Amino acid sequence: MLRWLALVLTLLLSVQAGEDWNGAWFPNAPKALALEAGETMKPVDNALPEVDIAKEKKSPSRIMMGIENADCDDAKHGLAIDFDPYNVTHSTVYMCLEPKADYKGDYNMDAVITERNVPAAYVANHKCMNSSIEYAERIPSYGTHRPLWPRYGEYRYVPPQRWLHNSEHGAVIALYHPCANKQQVDELKHIVKDCLYRHVITPSQLPNKDRPFALVTWHATLEFSVLERTIVEAFIEKYALKGPEQTHRDGQYDHLLVEPAKVVSTEDDSVLCPKKQRD
C-alpha cells in the first residue's frame, strides 16, 4: 500500500513540474519534430510561441501583404532602416572590402544543409518601415519581414528583410559573398536562373569565409564553399516551392534590379531545373 501511495505521489509531482514550467518550448510543447537523416538543425530563437501564433492568425490587424501603403510600406520611402539604395555609404554591403583570397573556397569542405522545424501553424509577421527587423540566425530562413517583396530576378543588392518574403512564397534566394570567386558566382547565377522563375539573386555579407555561397528557402539553407552543380540543383528540387504562401505574383520592390526573372517552365515553376543534365 505504501509503495502504491509513493508511486502516485511521484506521478503527481512530475505532472506538476511540467505544468509549472514557464520557459519557452520550441517548436511545440513538448514533442519535437524529426529531421530527415543526414541533415543538421540549429536552434531557432525567433519563432512565435503557440499563443502568439493563434493570436496573429486570428487578428484582423495583421498587415496585409502586397498592398502599397505610404504609412507602412510603399517600397519607396523609409528604406534606410534596412538598406538605402540611394545612399553611397550603404553600398559597402555589396562591395568586397577584404582579401579575395580569404573567400576562394575549399574543395575539402562539405556543403551544409540546415533545416529549421517551423511549426505548421506559424504565421510570419509583417512589419512597417518604422520598425527595424533583426534575426537570431546569421542567415534567416523564416521570420518577420516587410509587407512588400522584391520582384524576382538578379539584384545588385537586396536586404534580407525583403527577400525573406519571397522565400515565404516558395522562392529560392541565392546569396554570395561579394569577395567570392567571380567565375563561380556567374555559374551559380546561371544555374539558379535555369531552374526556376521564382528566384532572387544578391550579394550578401551573410555567407562566411568558409562557405561564401548560400541558397535560402522557407525553413532551409544550403551553405557551400565551392560550387557543385548537382548539389545546388538537388537542393532546389527538394526545398523550392515549400513556402506557406504559394504565389508566383511578382513583387513591388525593384531597387537595384539588374535582370528581371524569366519564366523557365511555367509561372508556377511546374518543372524545377528542366535543363538539368540527366544521367
PDB file of C-alpha atoms in Angstrom:
ATOM      1  CA  MET A   1       0.000   0.000   0.000  1.00  0.00           C
ATOM      2  CA  LEU A   2       2.797   2.402   0.936  1.00  0.00           C
ATOM      3  CA  ARG A   3       4.588   1.596  -2.303  1.00  0.00           C
ATOM      4  CA  TRP A   4       1.410   2.392  -4.264  1.00  0.00           C
ATOM      5  CA  LEU A   5       0.998   5.751  -2.497  1.00  0.00           C
ATOM      6  CA  ALA A   6       4.635   6.613  -3.179  1.00  0.00           C
ATOM      7  CA  LEU A   7       4.162   5.880  -6.899  1.00  0.00           C
ATOM      8  CA  VAL A   8       1.033   8.062  -7.116  1.00  0.00           C
ATOM      9  CA  LEU A   9       2.807  10.893  -5.303  1.00  0.00           C
ATOM     10  CA  THR A  10       5.768  10.692  -7.696  1.00  0.00           C
ATOM     11  CA  LEU A  11       3.474  10.892 -10.727  1.00  0.00           C
ATOM     12  CA  LEU A  12       1.634  13.900  -9.316  1.00  0.00           C
ATOM     13  CA  LEU A  13       4.889  15.726  -8.678  1.00  0.00           C
ATOM     14  CA  SER A  14       6.075  15.002 -12.242  1.00  0.00           C
ATOM     15  CA  VAL A  15       2.861  16.392 -13.759  1.00  0.00           C
ATOM     16  CA  GLN A  16       3.033  19.452 -11.538  1.00  0.00           C
ATOM     17  CA  ALA A  17       6.621  20.108 -12.591  1.00  0.00           C
ATOM     18  CA  GLY A  18       5.597  20.058 -16.253  1.00  0.00           C
ATOM     19  CA  GLU A  19       2.639  22.370 -15.644  1.00  0.00           C
ATOM     20  CA  ASP A  20       4.783  24.833 -13.703  1.00  0.00           C
ATOM     21  CA  TRP A  21       7.349  25.166 -16.492  1.00  0.00           C
ATOM     22  CA  ASN A  22       7.428  28.834 -17.532  1.00  0.00           C
ATOM     23  CA  GLY A  23      10.197  28.594 -20.108  1.00  0.00           C
ATOM     24  CA  ALA A  24       9.840  28.546 -23.868  1.00  0.00           C
ATOM     25  CA  TRP A  25       9.071  25.413 -25.860  1.00  0.00           C
ATOM     26  CA  PHE A  26      10.302  25.141 -29.429  1.00  0.00           C
ATOM     27  CA  PRO A  27       8.867  24.325 -31.807  1.00  0.00           C
ATOM     28  CA  ASN A  28       5.995  22.738 -29.901  1.00  0.00           C
ATOM     29  CA  ALA A  29       5.452  21.638 -26.334  1.00  0.00           C
ATOM     30  CA  PRO A  30       6.507  19.023 -25.559  1.00  0.00           C
ATOM     31  CA  LYS A  31       7.072  16.941 -28.684  1.00  0.00           C
ATOM     32  CA  ALA A  32       9.919  17.507 -31.148  1.00  0.00           C
ATOM     33  CA  LEU A  33       9.821  17.275 -34.918  1.00  0.00           C
ATOM     34  CA  ALA A  34      12.353  14.957 -36.548  1.00  0.00           C
ATOM     35  CA  LEU A  35      14.669  15.923 -39.392  1.00  0.00           C
ATOM     36  CA  GLU A  36      15.463  13.702 -42.318  1.00  0.00           C
ATOM     37  CA  ALA A  37      18.611  11.666 -41.991  1.00  0.00           C
ATOM     38  CA  GLY A  38      21.823  13.396 -42.926  1.00  0.00           C
ATOM     39  CA  GLU A  39      20.589  16.931 -42.263  1.00  0.00           C
ATOM     40  CA  THR A  40      21.513  19.294 -39.476  1.00  0.00           C
ATOM     41  CA  MET A  41      19.470  21.743 -37.486  1.00  0.00           C
ATOM     42  CA  LYS A  42      20.392  24.772 -35.429  1.00  0.00           C
ATOM     43  CA  PRO A  43      18.190  26.111 -32.609  1.00  0.00           C
ATOM     44  CA  VAL A  44      15.902  28.929 -33.695  1.00  0.00           C
ATOM     45  CA  ASP A  45      15.150  31.794 -31.348  1.00  0.00           C
ATOM     46  CA  ASN A  46      12.818  33.972 -33.415  1.00  0.00           C
ATOM     47  CA  ALA A  47       9.783  31.686 -33.555  1.00  0.00           C
ATOM     48  CA  LEU A  48       6.463  32.797 -32.140  1.00  0.00           C
ATOM     49  CA  PRO A  49       5.091  30.976 -29.085  1.00  0.00           C
ATOM     50  CA  GLU A  50       1.956  28.938 -29.782  1.00  0.00           C
ATOM     51  CA  VAL A  51      -0.288  31.507 -28.068  1.00  0.00           C
ATOM     52  CA  ASP A  52       1.065  34.292 -30.270  1.00  0.00           C
ATOM     53  CA  ILE A  53       0.688  32.144 -33.392  1.00  0.00           C
ATOM     54  CA  ALA A  54      -3.017  31.683 -32.764  1.00  0.00           C
ATOM     55  CA  LYS A  55      -3.462  35.331 -31.838  1.00  0.00           C
ATOM     56  CA  GLU A  56      -1.744  36.557 -35.001  1.00  0.00           C
ATOM     57  CA  LYS A  57      -3.621  34.176 -37.274  1.00  0.00           C
ATOM     58  CA  LYS A  58      -6.971  35.427 -35.988  1.00  0.00           C
ATOM     59  CA  SER A  59      -6.010  39.092 -35.630  1.00  0.00           C
ATOM     60  CA  PRO A  60      -7.629  41.412 -38.204  1.00  0.00           C
ATOM     61  CA  SER A  61      -4.837  43.932 -37.518  1.00  0.00           C
ATOM     62  CA  ARG A  62      -2.152  41.864 -39.273  1.00  0.00           C
ATOM     63  CA  ILE A  63      -0.639  43.991 -42.022  1.00  0.00           C
ATOM     64  CA  MET A  64      -1.708  42.741 -45.434  1.00  0.00           C
ATOM     65  CA  MET A  65       0.976  41.760 -47.909  1.00  0.00           C
ATOM     66  CA  GLY A  66       1.386  43.214 -51.377  1.00  0.00           C
ATOM     67  CA  ILE A  67      -0.547  46.419 -50.725  1.00  0.00           C
ATOM     68  CA  GLU A  68       1.390  49.670 -51.121  1.00  0.00           C
ATOM     69  CA  ASN A  69       0.753  51.945 -48.170  1.00  0.00           C
ATOM     70  CA  ALA A  70       2.700  55.168 -47.659  1.00  0.00           C
ATOM     71  CA  ASP A  71       2.022  54.948 -43.922  1.00  0.00           C
ATOM     72  CA  CYS A  72       3.518  51.464 -43.713  1.00  0.00           C
ATOM     73  CA  ASP A  73       5.465  50.221 -46.742  1.00  0.00           C
ATOM     74  CA  ASP A  74       5.306  51.513 -50.293  1.00  0.00           C
ATOM     75  CA  ALA A  75       8.756  50.175 -51.294  1.00  0.00           C
ATOM     76  CA  LYS A  76       9.855  53.777 -51.901  1.00  0.00           C
ATOM     77  CA  HIS A  77      10.124  55.640 -48.615  1.00  0.00           C
ATOM     78  CA  GLY A  78      11.849  54.927 -45.309  1.00  0.00           C
ATOM     79  CA  LEU A  79      14.075  52.301 -46.920  1.00  0.00           C
ATOM     80  CA  ALA A  80      17.217  53.256 -44.999  1.00  0.00           C
ATOM     81  CA  ILE A  81      16.162  51.290 -41.928  1.00  0.00           C
ATOM     82  CA  ASP A  82      17.053  48.134 -43.925  1.00  0.00           C
ATOM     83  CA  PHE A  83      19.174  49.451 -46.780  1.00  0.00           C
ATOM     84  CA  ASP A  84      19.166  52.745 -48.676  1.00  0.00           C
ATOM     85  CA  PRO A  85      19.853  52.101 -52.373  1.00  0.00           C
ATOM     86  CA  TYR A  86      20.442  55.834 -52.914  1.00  0.00           C
ATOM     87  CA  ASN A  87      22.982  56.343 -50.135  1.00  0.00           C
ATOM     88  CA  VAL A  88      26.526  55.570 -51.253  1.00  0.00           C
ATOM     89  CA  THR A  89      27.598  54.773 -47.694  1.00  0.00           C
ATOM     90  CA  HIS A  90      25.182  51.810 -47.731  1.00  0.00           C
ATOM     91  CA  SER A  91      26.829  50.347 -50.835  1.00  0.00           C
ATOM     92  CA  THR A  92      29.558  48.732 -48.738  1.00  0.00           C
ATOM     93  CA  VAL A  93      27.192  45.818 -48.049  1.00  0.00           C
ATOM     94  CA  TYR A  94      27.682  44.585 -51.609  1.00  0.00           C
ATOM     95  CA  MET A  95      31.353  45.508 -52.003  1.00  0.00           C
ATOM     96  CA  CYS A  96      34.381  43.294 -51.412  1.00  0.00           C
ATOM     97  CA  LEU A  97      36.399  45.015 -48.689  1.00  0.00           C
ATOM     98  CA  GLU A  98      38.556  42.044 -47.701  1.00  0.00           C
ATOM     99  CA  PRO A  99      41.227  39.966 -49.443  1.00  0.00           C
ATOM    100  CA  LYS A 100      39.512  37.832 -52.072  1.00  0.00           C
ATOM    101  CA  ALA A 101      41.913  35.011 -51.302  1.00  0.00           C
ATOM    102  CA  ASP A 102      40.114  34.557 -47.969  1.00  0.00           C
ATOM    103  CA  TYR A 103      36.936  33.587 -49.866  1.00  0.00           C
ATOM    104  CA  LYS A 104      38.421  31.334 -52.535  1.00  0.00           C
ATOM    105  CA  GLY A 105      36.688  28.246 -51.110  1.00  0.00           C
ATOM    106  CA  ASP A 106      37.934  24.851 -50.023  1.00  0.00           C
ATOM    107  CA  TYR A 107      37.227  21.678 -52.007  1.00  0.00           C
ATOM    108  CA  ASN A 108      37.632  19.634 -48.832  1.00  0.00           C
ATOM    109  CA  MET A 109      34.844  21.475 -47.010  1.00  0.00           C
ATOM    110  CA  ASP A 110      31.432  19.818 -47.207  1.00  0.00           C
ATOM    111  CA  ALA A 111      28.254  21.675 -48.066  1.00  0.00           C
ATOM    112  CA  VAL A 112      25.885  22.051 -45.104  1.00  0.00           C
ATOM    113  CA  ILE A 113      22.092  21.972 -45.126  1.00  0.00           C
ATOM    114  CA  THR A 114      20.334  23.493 -42.135  1.00  0.00           C
ATOM    115  CA  GLU A 115      16.635  22.741 -41.852  1.00  0.00           C
ATOM    116  CA  ARG A 116      14.542  24.514 -39.273  1.00  0.00           C
ATOM    117  CA  ASN A 117      11.448  22.961 -37.750  1.00  0.00           C
ATOM    118  CA  VAL A 118       8.936  25.716 -38.383  1.00  0.00           C
ATOM    119  CA  PRO A 119       5.583  24.894 -36.745  1.00  0.00           C
ATOM    120  CA  ALA A 120       2.803  24.369 -39.283  1.00  0.00           C
ATOM    121  CA  ALA A 121       0.667  26.991 -37.511  1.00  0.00           C
ATOM    122  CA  TYR A 122       3.397  29.642 -37.639  1.00  0.00           C
ATOM    123  CA  VAL A 123       2.362  32.846 -39.416  1.00  0.00           C
ATOM    124  CA  ALA A 124       5.164  35.296 -40.152  1.00  0.00           C
ATOM    125  CA  ASN A 125       4.540  38.880 -39.116  1.00  0.00           C
ATOM    126  CA  HIS A 126       4.727  41.859 -41.483  1.00  0.00           C
ATOM    127  CA  LYS A 127       6.422  44.964 -40.088  1.00  0.00           C
ATOM    128  CA  CYS A 128       6.112  48.506 -41.399  1.00  0.00           C
ATOM    129  CA  MET A 129       9.143  50.596 -42.255  1.00  0.00           C
ATOM    130  CA  ASN A 130       9.046  52.443 -38.933  1.00  0.00           C
ATOM    131  CA  SER A 131      10.235  49.300 -37.129  1.00  0.00           C
ATOM    132  CA  SER A 132      13.562  47.528 -37.504  1.00  0.00           C
ATOM    133  CA  ILE A 133      13.760  43.776 -38.056  1.00  0.00           C
ATOM    134  CA  GLU A 134      16.570  41.685 -36.594  1.00  0.00           C
ATOM    135  CA  TYR A 135      17.112  37.934 -36.922  1.00  0.00           C
ATOM    136  CA  ALA A 136      18.514  35.464 -34.432  1.00  0.00           C
ATOM    137  CA  GLU A 137      20.113  33.352 -37.157  1.00  0.00           C
ATOM    138  CA  ARG A 138      23.057  34.528 -39.260  1.00  0.00           C
ATOM    139  CA  ILE A 139      21.152  33.504 -42.396  1.00  0.00           C
ATOM    140  CA  PRO A 140      17.399  33.614 -41.678  1.00  0.00           C
ATOM    141  CA  SER A 141      15.127  31.147 -43.447  1.00  0.00           C
ATOM    142  CA  TYR A 142      11.861  32.271 -41.879  1.00  0.00           C
ATOM    143  CA  GLY A 143      10.577  35.079 -39.704  1.00  0.00           C
ATOM    144  CA  THR A 144       9.198  38.611 -39.731  1.00  0.00           C
ATOM    145  CA  HIS A 145       9.643  40.568 -42.958  1.00  0.00           C
ATOM    146  CA  ARG A 146       8.365  43.558 -44.945  1.00  0.00           C
ATOM    147  CA  PRO A 147       4.839  43.544 -46.450  1.00  0.00           C
ATOM    148  CA  LEU A 148       6.132  44.233 -49.982  1.00  0.00           C
ATOM    149  CA  TRP A 149       8.536  41.761 -51.555  1.00  0.00           C
ATOM    150  CA  PRO A 150      11.113  42.195 -54.352  1.00  0.00           C
ATOM    151  CA  ARG A 151      10.427  41.446 -57.971  1.00  0.00           C
ATOM    152  CA  TYR A 152      12.010  38.159 -58.959  1.00  0.00           C
ATOM    153  CA  GLY A 153      15.430  38.365 -60.557  1.00  0.00           C
ATOM    154  CA  GLU A 154      19.066  39.327 -60.036  1.00  0.00           C
ATOM    155  CA  TYR A 155      19.974  42.381 -57.950  1.00  0.00           C
ATOM    156  CA  ARG A 156      22.988  44.449 -57.140  1.00  0.00           C
ATOM    157  CA  TYR A 157      21.705  44.055 -53.573  1.00  0.00           C
ATOM    158  CA  VAL A 158      18.514  43.189 -51.672  1.00  0.00           C
ATOM    159  CA  PRO A 159      18.286  43.220 -47.845  1.00  0.00           C
ATOM    160  CA  PRO A 160      17.074  40.066 -46.051  1.00  0.00           C
ATOM    161  CA  GLN A 161      14.052  41.896 -44.650  1.00  0.00           C
ATOM    162  CA  ARG A 162      12.784  41.937 -48.245  1.00  0.00           C
ATOM    163  CA  TRP A 163      13.904  38.647 -49.777  1.00  0.00           C
ATOM    164  CA  LEU A 164      12.671  36.583 -46.842  1.00  0.00           C
ATOM    165  CA  HIS A 165       9.143  37.382 -48.032  1.00  0.00           C
ATOM    166  CA  ASN A 166       9.959  35.842 -51.424  1.00  0.00           C
ATOM    167  CA  SER A 167      11.061  32.619 -49.756  1.00  0.00           C
ATOM    168  CA  GLU A 168       7.690  32.522 -47.996  1.00  0.00           C
ATOM    169  CA  HIS A 169       6.175  32.402 -51.491  1.00  0.00           C
ATOM    170  CA  GLY A 170       8.304  29.404 -52.439  1.00  0.00           C
ATOM    171  CA  ALA A 171      11.250  31.226 -53.996  1.00  0.00           C
ATOM    172  CA  VAL A 172      14.926  30.315 -53.842  1.00  0.00           C
ATOM    173  CA  ILE A 173      17.266  33.067 -52.668  1.00  0.00           C
ATOM    174  CA  ALA A 174      20.845  32.783 -53.950  1.00  0.00           C
ATOM    175  CA  LEU A 175      23.404  34.602 -51.796  1.00  0.00           C
ATOM    176  CA  TYR A 176      27.087  35.021 -52.477  1.00  0.00           C
ATOM    177  CA  HIS A 177      29.706  36.985 -50.586  1.00  0.00           C
ATOM    178  CA  PRO A 178      30.994  39.989 -52.597  1.00  0.00           C
ATOM    179  CA  CYS A 179      34.529  38.553 -52.339  1.00  0.00           C
ATOM    180  CA  ALA A 180      33.538  35.123 -53.671  1.00  0.00           C
ATOM    181  CA  ASN A 181      35.129  33.725 -56.829  1.00  0.00           C
ATOM    182  CA  LYS A 182      33.548  35.586 -59.765  1.00  0.00           C
ATOM    183  CA  GLN A 183      33.571  32.606 -62.111  1.00  0.00           C
ATOM    184  CA  GLN A 184      31.683  30.505 -59.579  1.00  0.00           C
ATOM    185  CA  VAL A 185      29.302  33.386 -58.844  1.00  0.00           C
ATOM    186  CA  ASP A 186      28.446  33.648 -62.545  1.00  0.00           C
ATOM    187  CA  GLU A 187      27.918  29.895 -62.773  1.00  0.00           C
ATOM    188  CA  LEU A 188      25.657  29.921 -59.706  1.00  0.00           C
ATOM    189  CA  LYS A 189      23.544  32.688 -61.236  1.00  0.00           C
ATOM    190  CA  HIS A 190      23.217  30.680 -64.443  1.00  0.00           C
ATOM    191  CA  ILE A 191      22.127  27.509 -62.621  1.00  0.00           C
ATOM    192  CA  VAL A 192      19.518  29.280 -60.495  1.00  0.00           C
ATOM    193  CA  LYS A 193      18.081  31.232 -63.425  1.00  0.00           C
ATOM    194  CA  ASP A 194      17.738  27.996 -65.405  1.00  0.00           C
ATOM    195  CA  CYS A 195      16.000  26.194 -62.532  1.00  0.00           C
ATOM    196  CA  LEU A 196      13.034  28.396 -61.697  1.00  0.00           C
ATOM    197  CA  TYR A 197      11.296  31.712 -62.233  1.00  0.00           C
ATOM    198  CA  ARG A 198      10.820  32.441 -58.544  1.00  0.00           C
ATOM    199  CA  HIS A 199      14.352  33.403 -57.584  1.00  0.00           C
ATOM    200  CA  VAL A 200      16.214  36.330 -56.065  1.00  0.00           C
ATOM    201  CA  ILE A 201      19.986  36.580 -56.543  1.00  0.00           C
ATOM    202  CA  THR A 202      22.008  39.056 -54.484  1.00  0.00           C
ATOM    203  CA  PRO A 203      25.445  39.575 -52.980  1.00  0.00           C
ATOM    204  CA  SER A 204      25.378  39.467 -49.194  1.00  0.00           C
ATOM    205  CA  GLN A 205      27.667  39.753 -46.187  1.00  0.00           C
ATOM    206  CA  LEU A 206      25.799  36.844 -44.540  1.00  0.00           C
ATOM    207  CA  PRO A 207      27.812  33.954 -46.073  1.00  0.00           C
ATOM    208  CA  ASN A 208      31.150  33.471 -44.314  1.00  0.00           C
ATOM    209  CA  LYS A 209      34.736  32.775 -45.406  1.00  0.00           C
ATOM    210  CA  ASP A 210      34.390  29.019 -45.036  1.00  0.00           C
ATOM    211  CA  ARG A 211      31.267  28.869 -47.178  1.00  0.00           C
ATOM    212  CA  PRO A 212      30.873  32.057 -49.246  1.00  0.00           C
ATOM    213  CA  PHE A 213      27.745  30.790 -51.050  1.00  0.00           C
ATOM    214  CA  ALA A 214      24.253  30.068 -49.742  1.00  0.00           C
ATOM    215  CA  LEU A 215      20.802  29.144 -51.011  1.00  0.00           C
ATOM    216  CA  VAL A 216      17.809  30.004 -48.853  1.00  0.00           C
ATOM    217  CA  THR A 217      14.269  28.664 -48.994  1.00  0.00           C
ATOM    218  CA  TRP A 218      11.495  28.855 -46.438  1.00  0.00           C
ATOM    219  CA  HIS A 219      12.837  26.851 -43.453  1.00  0.00           C
ATOM    220  CA  ALA A 220      16.069  25.597 -45.083  1.00  0.00           C
ATOM    221  CA  THR A 221      19.524  26.846 -46.089  1.00  0.00           C
ATOM    222  CA  LEU A 222      22.368  25.353 -48.085  1.00  0.00           C
ATOM    223  CA  GLU A 223      25.851  26.762 -47.470  1.00  0.00           C
ATOM    224  CA  PHE A 224      28.798  25.664 -49.581  1.00  0.00           C
ATOM    225  CA  SER A 225      32.446  26.520 -50.096  1.00  0.00           C
ATOM    226  CA  VAL A 226      32.877  25.540 -53.737  1.00  0.00           C
ATOM    227  CA  LEU A 227      30.102  25.364 -56.309  1.00  0.00           C
ATOM    228  CA  GLU A 228      28.858  21.920 -57.298  1.00  0.00           C
ATOM    229  CA  ARG A 229      26.019  21.980 -59.787  1.00  0.00           C
ATOM    230  CA  THR A 230      24.457  18.706 -58.660  1.00  0.00           C
ATOM    231  CA  ILE A 231      24.254  19.850 -55.023  1.00  0.00           C
ATOM    232  CA  VAL A 232      22.648  23.162 -55.980  1.00  0.00           C
ATOM    233  CA  GLU A 233      20.084  21.530 -58.272  1.00  0.00           C
ATOM    234  CA  ALA A 234      19.274  18.817 -55.731  1.00  0.00           C
ATOM    235  CA  PHE A 235      18.636  21.420 -53.032  1.00  0.00           C
ATOM    236  CA  ILE A 236      16.375  23.448 -55.310  1.00  0.00           C
ATOM    237  CA  GLU A 237      14.392  20.376 -56.336  1.00  0.00           C
ATOM    238  CA  LYS A 238      13.881  19.343 -52.718  1.00  0.00           C
ATOM    239  CA  TYR A 239      13.282  22.665 -50.956  1.00  0.00           C
ATOM    240  CA  ALA A 240      11.917  25.167 -53.505  1.00  0.00           C
ATOM    241  CA  LEU A 241       8.183  25.928 -53.589  1.00  0.00           C
ATOM    242  CA  LYS A 242       7.739  24.861 -49.949  1.00  0.00           C
ATOM    243  CA  GLY A 243       6.704  28.270 -48.601  1.00  0.00           C
ATOM    244  CA  PRO A 244       3.337  28.558 -46.835  1.00  0.00           C
ATOM    245  CA  GLU A 245       2.086  31.250 -49.245  1.00  0.00           C
ATOM    246  CA  GLN A 246       2.275  29.783 -52.735  1.00  0.00           C
ATOM    247  CA  THR A 247       2.029  32.577 -55.290  1.00  0.00           C
ATOM    248  CA  HIS A 248       4.049  33.462 -58.376  1.00  0.00           C
ATOM    249  CA  ARG A 249       2.832  37.071 -58.228  1.00  0.00           C
ATOM    250  CA  ASP A 250       5.750  39.413 -58.813  1.00  0.00           C
ATOM    251  CA  GLY A 251       6.802  41.879 -56.136  1.00  0.00           C
ATOM    252  CA  GLN A 252       6.778  45.664 -55.889  1.00  0.00           C
ATOM    253  CA  TYR A 253      10.310  46.365 -54.647  1.00  0.00           C
ATOM    254  CA  ASP A 254      12.780  46.698 -57.542  1.00  0.00           C
ATOM    255  CA  HIS A 255      15.600  48.958 -56.377  1.00  0.00           C
ATOM    256  CA  LEU A 256      18.957  47.918 -57.900  1.00  0.00           C
ATOM    257  CA  LEU A 257      17.280  45.213 -60.003  1.00  0.00           C
ATOM    258  CA  VAL A 258      19.833  44.101 -62.605  1.00  0.00           C
ATOM    259  CA  GLU A 259      17.865  41.461 -64.526  1.00  0.00           C
ATOM    260  CA  PRO A 260      14.199  40.533 -64.026  1.00  0.00           C
ATOM    261  CA  ALA A 261      13.499  36.802 -63.796  1.00  0.00           C
ATOM    262  CA  LYS A 262      12.247  34.946 -66.844  1.00  0.00           C
ATOM    263  CA  VAL A 263       9.730  32.107 -66.834  1.00  0.00           C
ATOM    264  CA  VAL A 264      11.569  28.785 -67.073  1.00  0.00           C
ATOM    265  CA  SER A 265       8.843  26.136 -67.227  1.00  0.00           C
ATOM    266  CA  THR A 266       5.677  27.955 -66.115  1.00  0.00           C
ATOM    267  CA  GLU A 267       4.982  30.902 -63.801  1.00  0.00           C
ATOM    268  CA  ASP A 268       4.186  28.315 -61.130  1.00  0.00           C
ATOM    269  CA  ASP A 269       7.510  26.561 -61.803  1.00  0.00           C
ATOM    270  CA  SER A 270       5.731  23.302 -62.524  1.00  0.00           C
ATOM    271  CA  VAL A 271       9.073  21.727 -63.509  1.00  0.00           C
ATOM    272  CA  LEU A 272      12.156  22.610 -61.479  1.00  0.00           C
ATOM    273  CA  CYS A 273      15.556  22.678 -63.185  1.00  0.00           C
ATOM    274  CA  PRO A 274      14.191  21.430 -66.548  1.00  0.00           C
ATOM    275  CA  LYS A 275      17.625  21.821 -68.161  1.00  0.00           C
ATOM    276  CA  LYS A 276      19.276  19.665 -65.527  1.00  0.00           C
ATOM    277  CA  GLN A 277      21.681  17.148 -67.003  1.00  0.00           C
ATOM    278  CA  ARG A 278      20.077  13.739 -66.626  1.00  0.00           C
ATOM    279  CA  ASP A 279      22.121  10.578 -66.327  1.00  0.00           C
TER     280      ASP A 279
END
